[in-house]
Amino acid sequence: GTRHASSASSSSGRRARPAICAVQLRPRTECSAEQLERWLCEGRALLEKSLRSRRPADSVPTSAIIGEASCHSRSCYQWIHIPSGDVSAPSTVAIVFTRNDDLHLWRSSTERQAWLDRGAGLARDGASLLVDAEKITLQRDDGSLGGWLPADGSGTAEQPLPPPPSWKVAATVLLPMFCVQELNRAAILPALATTEVWAALPPTVQMFSACSWTAGIVTVLLLPRARRLMERIGFIGGARGC
C-alpha cells in the first residue's frame, strides 16, 4: 500500500513520455483471418490485465487524450491493427503507450511471452510470427534544454514540441557563458589578482572557483533569459523554431 502510493506520486510528478511498439506479423497461408484476430484479441486482453496488475491505479494522467477514459488500463494505450491486403505481405500491429514505462512492463511480462508462444503455431514455415519489431520513444520539449534547466512543461499534450537539436542547445548555452567569461577576463579576475588572498591560492583552486561562480551565474540567472530570447526570435521552440 505505502510503496504503491509512493510509486503513484512519483509517477504523477514525472512527465510521461509516450512510446510506440510496432510489429509485423506473417502468419502461415492456411491461417484464417478469424484465427489471427482471436489471437490478437487475446493479446489485447492480456495487455490490459498486465497493465492493470502492475500500474498504480491513479497514475493515468492522460485518459482523456488517448484510449477510452471509462477503462483505467486502456486509457494508457491504444492498439492499432492494420491488416494486409496481400496474403504474402505481413500485417502490422502498433501499440501506442502514453508512458514509456508501460511499454517496458508489457515487453518484460511473462503474460506476453506466453501469448507469443501460443501464437507460434500460426507462424509460417515454423518461423517466428513476428517478422519485425520496433520500439519508438516520442521525445517532447520539456523546456529543460536537455537537462540544463528544470522542466517547465513547454511541450503539452495538446501542442507537443520536439526537443531542440543538440547544436541549438549548445549555442543557447554558449551565449550567456561567453558573457560571463568576458566579465571574468575583463573585470573580475584582474580585480582578484590584486588581492593577496586570491594570489595565495593555488592555480587549481583559482580555476575551480572561477568555474563555480560562472556555472552558477549562467545556470541560475542568465540561461533562462537566454532561452526566452532564443524562443522569441524563433531559434528554438514554438512553430518557428525546433
Short mmCIF file of C-alpha atoms in Angstrom, two decimals:
data_model
loop_
_atom_site.label_atom_id
_atom_site.label_comp_id
_atom_site.label_asym_id
_atom_site.label_seq_id
_atom_site.Cartn_x
_atom_site.Cartn_y
_atom_site.Cartn_z
CA GLY A 1 0.00 0.00 0.00
CA THR A 2 2.63 2.53 1.06
CA ARG A 3 5.04 1.58 -1.72
CA HIS A 4 2.20 1.67 -4.25
CA ALA A 5 1.19 5.15 -3.11
CA SER A 6 4.76 6.48 -3.25
CA SER A 7 5.16 4.98 -6.71
CA ALA A 8 1.98 6.69 -7.86
CA SER A 9 3.07 10.05 -6.52
CA SER A 10 6.47 9.81 -8.16
CA SER A 11 4.89 8.75 -11.46
CA SER A 12 2.45 11.65 -11.43
CA GLY A 13 5.29 14.07 -10.70
CA ARG A 14 7.34 12.78 -13.63
CA ARG A 15 6.38 13.85 -17.12
CA ALA A 16 5.04 10.93 -19.13
CA ARG A 17 6.97 10.07 -22.29
CA PRO A 18 4.85 8.36 -24.98
CA ALA A 19 6.19 5.32 -26.85
CA ILE A 20 5.13 3.13 -29.75
CA CYS A 21 5.71 -0.59 -30.23
CA ALA A 22 5.22 -1.59 -33.88
CA VAL A 23 5.38 -5.23 -35.04
CA GLN A 24 4.80 -7.01 -38.34
CA LEU A 25 3.03 -10.38 -38.39
CA ARG A 26 3.49 -13.01 -41.06
CA PRO A 27 1.07 -15.91 -40.39
CA ARG A 28 1.04 -19.06 -42.46
CA THR A 29 -1.14 -19.11 -45.55
CA GLU A 30 -3.57 -21.62 -44.01
CA CYS A 31 -4.17 -19.33 -41.03
CA SER A 32 -7.55 -17.65 -41.40
CA ALA A 33 -8.23 -14.04 -40.55
CA GLU A 34 -10.52 -15.20 -37.74
CA GLN A 35 -7.72 -17.26 -36.13
CA LEU A 36 -5.31 -14.33 -36.26
CA GLU A 37 -7.92 -11.93 -34.90
CA ARG A 38 -8.73 -14.27 -31.99
CA TRP A 39 -5.03 -14.43 -31.13
CA LEU A 40 -4.74 -10.63 -31.31
CA CYS A 41 -7.84 -10.20 -29.13
CA GLU A 42 -6.22 -12.47 -26.56
CA GLY A 43 -3.11 -10.27 -26.67
CA ARG A 44 -5.15 -7.12 -26.09
CA ALA A 45 -6.86 -8.71 -23.11
CA LEU A 46 -3.52 -9.82 -21.65
CA LEU A 47 -2.04 -6.36 -22.18
CA GLU A 48 -4.94 -4.79 -20.33
CA LYS A 49 -4.63 -7.31 -17.50
CA SER A 50 -0.85 -6.86 -17.29
CA LEU A 51 -1.05 -3.08 -17.04
CA ARG A 52 -3.90 -3.18 -14.54
CA SER A 53 -1.97 -5.51 -12.22
CA ARG A 54 1.32 -3.61 -12.39
CA ARG A 55 0.30 0.03 -12.74
CA PRO A 56 -0.76 2.26 -9.82
CA ALA A 57 -4.49 2.89 -10.12
CA ASP A 58 -4.15 6.70 -10.03
CA SER A 59 -1.17 7.06 -12.37
CA VAL A 60 -3.01 7.50 -15.66
CA PRO A 61 -2.94 11.27 -16.25
CA THR A 62 -3.75 11.09 -19.97
CA SER A 63 -7.02 9.17 -20.09
CA ALA A 64 -8.78 11.99 -21.92
CA ILE A 65 -6.12 12.11 -24.63
CA ILE A 66 -5.78 8.52 -25.81
CA GLY A 67 -7.82 5.39 -25.38
CA GLU A 68 -11.08 5.03 -23.51
CA ALA A 69 -11.50 7.19 -20.42
CA SER A 70 -14.02 4.77 -18.97
CA CYS A 71 -11.44 1.98 -18.56
CA HIS A 72 -8.35 2.54 -16.43
CA SER A 73 -5.86 0.31 -18.19
CA ARG A 74 -6.99 1.02 -21.77
CA SER A 75 -6.72 4.75 -21.12
CA CYS A 76 -2.94 4.43 -21.21
CA TYR A 77 -2.57 2.66 -24.57
CA GLN A 78 -4.12 2.35 -28.00
CA TRP A 79 -3.97 -0.88 -30.03
CA ILE A 80 -3.99 -0.48 -33.83
CA HIS A 81 -4.18 -3.46 -36.23
CA ILE A 82 -3.59 -2.81 -39.94
CA PRO A 83 -4.40 -5.99 -41.92
CA SER A 84 -2.51 -6.71 -45.11
CA GLY A 85 -4.44 -6.86 -48.35
CA ASP A 86 -1.94 -9.36 -49.75
CA VAL A 87 -1.58 -12.78 -48.12
CA SER A 88 2.15 -12.76 -48.92
CA ALA A 89 2.72 -9.45 -47.13
CA PRO A 90 2.83 -9.08 -43.33
CA SER A 91 0.16 -7.23 -41.41
CA THR A 92 1.06 -4.57 -38.85
CA VAL A 93 0.14 -4.05 -35.22
CA ALA A 94 1.09 -0.81 -33.46
CA ILE A 95 0.55 -0.21 -29.74
CA VAL A 96 0.77 3.43 -28.66
CA PHE A 97 1.55 3.85 -24.96
CA THR A 98 1.16 7.15 -23.17
CA ARG A 99 4.12 6.19 -20.96
CA ASN A 100 7.37 4.52 -21.96
CA ASP A 101 7.31 2.65 -18.62
CA ASP A 102 4.13 0.82 -19.69
CA LEU A 103 5.87 -0.41 -22.84
CA HIS A 104 8.67 -1.85 -20.69
CA LEU A 105 6.11 -3.51 -18.41
CA TRP A 106 4.43 -5.19 -21.37
CA ARG A 107 7.61 -6.31 -23.15
CA SER A 108 9.06 -7.83 -19.96
CA SER A 109 5.85 -9.52 -18.78
CA THR A 110 5.50 -13.30 -18.62
CA GLU A 111 1.96 -12.97 -19.99
CA ARG A 112 3.31 -11.51 -23.24
CA GLN A 113 5.90 -14.26 -23.66
CA ALA A 114 3.30 -16.99 -23.06
CA TRP A 115 0.98 -15.30 -25.57
CA LEU A 116 3.74 -15.19 -28.20
CA ASP A 117 4.48 -18.89 -27.57
CA ARG A 118 0.82 -19.75 -28.15
CA GLY A 119 0.91 -17.87 -31.44
CA ALA A 120 3.91 -19.82 -32.71
CA GLY A 121 1.55 -22.32 -34.33
CA LEU A 122 0.21 -19.57 -36.58
CA ALA A 123 3.64 -18.72 -37.97
CA ARG A 124 4.74 -19.53 -41.49
CA ASP A 125 7.21 -22.41 -42.04
CA GLY A 126 7.97 -22.75 -38.36
CA ALA A 127 9.50 -19.28 -38.25
CA SER A 128 8.61 -16.54 -35.79
CA LEU A 129 5.20 -14.97 -36.23
CA LEU A 130 6.77 -11.57 -35.55
CA VAL A 131 8.73 -10.58 -38.65
CA ASP A 132 9.94 -7.24 -37.37
CA ALA A 133 9.55 -5.31 -34.12
CA GLU A 134 10.49 -1.75 -33.39
CA LYS A 135 10.22 0.44 -30.32
CA ILE A 136 9.87 4.19 -30.83
CA THR A 137 10.05 6.67 -27.96
CA LEU A 138 8.43 10.03 -28.67
CA GLN A 139 10.54 12.94 -27.45
CA ARG A 140 8.95 16.19 -26.31
CA ASP A 141 10.47 19.52 -25.41
CA ASP A 142 10.10 19.95 -21.65
CA GLY A 143 11.80 23.35 -21.53
CA SER A 144 14.92 22.00 -19.81
CA LEU A 145 17.36 22.47 -22.71
CA GLY A 146 18.46 18.87 -22.42
CA GLY A 147 18.60 18.95 -18.63
CA TRP A 148 20.33 22.31 -18.12
CA LEU A 149 17.16 23.80 -16.58
CA PRO A 150 14.21 22.40 -14.59
CA ALA A 151 11.45 21.09 -16.84
CA ASP A 152 8.68 23.65 -17.29
CA GLY A 153 6.26 21.62 -19.43
CA SER A 154 6.69 23.63 -22.62
CA GLY A 155 5.57 20.65 -24.70
CA THR A 156 1.96 19.94 -23.80
CA ALA A 157 -0.13 17.03 -24.99
CA GLU A 158 -2.35 19.39 -26.98
CA GLN A 159 0.64 21.10 -28.67
CA PRO A 160 3.70 18.86 -28.34
CA LEU A 161 7.03 20.40 -29.26
CA PRO A 162 10.08 18.38 -30.31
CA PRO A 163 13.22 18.97 -28.25
CA PRO A 164 15.73 21.34 -29.87
CA PRO A 165 18.72 19.70 -31.58
CA SER A 166 21.98 19.47 -29.62
CA TRP A 167 23.75 22.17 -31.60
CA LYS A 168 20.99 24.68 -30.82
CA VAL A 169 21.19 23.79 -27.12
CA ALA A 170 24.96 24.33 -27.26
CA ALA A 171 24.50 27.70 -28.99
CA THR A 172 21.94 28.80 -26.39
CA VAL A 173 24.25 27.83 -23.52
CA LEU A 174 27.23 29.47 -25.24
CA LEU A 175 25.56 32.88 -25.32
CA PRO A 176 25.37 33.51 -21.53
CA MET A 177 28.58 31.58 -20.89
CA PHE A 178 30.53 33.85 -23.24
CA CYS A 179 29.18 36.93 -21.48
CA VAL A 180 30.27 35.69 -18.04
CA GLN A 181 33.68 34.60 -19.32
CA GLU A 182 34.24 38.04 -20.81
CA LEU A 183 33.23 39.59 -17.50
CA ASN A 184 35.74 37.32 -15.75
CA ARG A 185 38.54 38.24 -18.18
CA ALA A 186 37.91 41.98 -18.25
CA ALA A 187 36.96 42.75 -14.65
CA ILE A 188 36.58 40.00 -12.04
CA LEU A 189 39.86 38.09 -12.43
CA PRO A 190 42.06 41.21 -12.82
CA ALA A 191 40.47 42.68 -9.69
CA LEU A 192 41.01 39.48 -7.72
CA ALA A 193 44.61 39.23 -8.92
CA THR A 194 45.44 42.39 -6.97
CA THR A 195 44.39 40.81 -3.67
CA GLU A 196 46.78 38.79 -1.52
CA VAL A 197 44.19 36.14 -0.66
CA TRP A 198 43.48 35.30 -4.30
CA ALA A 199 47.17 35.41 -5.27
CA ALA A 200 47.98 32.96 -2.48
CA LEU A 201 45.56 30.35 -3.79
CA PRO A 202 46.89 27.50 -5.96
CA PRO A 203 46.03 27.83 -9.67
CA THR A 204 43.76 24.77 -9.46
CA VAL A 205 41.69 26.36 -6.70
CA GLN A 206 41.51 29.63 -8.64
CA MET A 207 40.27 27.80 -11.72
CA PHE A 208 37.71 25.79 -9.72
CA SER A 209 36.41 28.97 -8.05
CA ALA A 210 36.05 30.78 -11.38
CA CYS A 211 34.22 27.79 -12.90
CA SER A 212 31.93 27.60 -9.86
CA TRP A 213 30.63 31.16 -9.97
CA THR A 214 30.49 31.05 -13.79
CA ALA A 215 28.31 27.91 -13.72
CA GLY A 216 26.06 29.39 -11.04
CA ILE A 217 25.55 32.71 -12.82
CA VAL A 218 24.96 31.06 -16.19
CA THR A 219 22.55 28.36 -14.99
CA VAL A 220 20.55 30.30 -12.39
CA LEU A 221 20.49 33.84 -13.74
CA LEU A 222 21.29 34.01 -17.44
CA LEU A 223 20.35 30.72 -19.13
CA PRO A 224 16.55 31.03 -18.54
CA ARG A 225 16.70 34.51 -20.06
CA ALA A 226 18.81 33.24 -22.98
CA ARG A 227 16.25 30.54 -23.67
CA ARG A 228 13.37 33.05 -23.69
CA LEU A 229 15.37 35.25 -26.07
CA MET A 230 16.03 32.33 -28.44
CA GLU A 231 12.35 31.40 -28.36
CA ARG A 232 11.34 34.99 -29.06
CA ILE A 233 13.48 35.16 -32.20
CA GLY A 234 12.38 31.68 -33.32
CA PHE A 235 15.74 29.94 -32.87
CA ILE A 236 14.28 27.22 -30.61
CA GLY A 237 10.75 26.23 -29.57
CA GLY A 238 7.36 27.09 -31.00
CA ALA A 239 6.23 26.87 -34.60
CA ARG A 240 9.11 28.99 -35.89
CA GLY A 241 11.91 27.10 -34.17
CA CYS A 242 12.71 23.47 -33.46
#
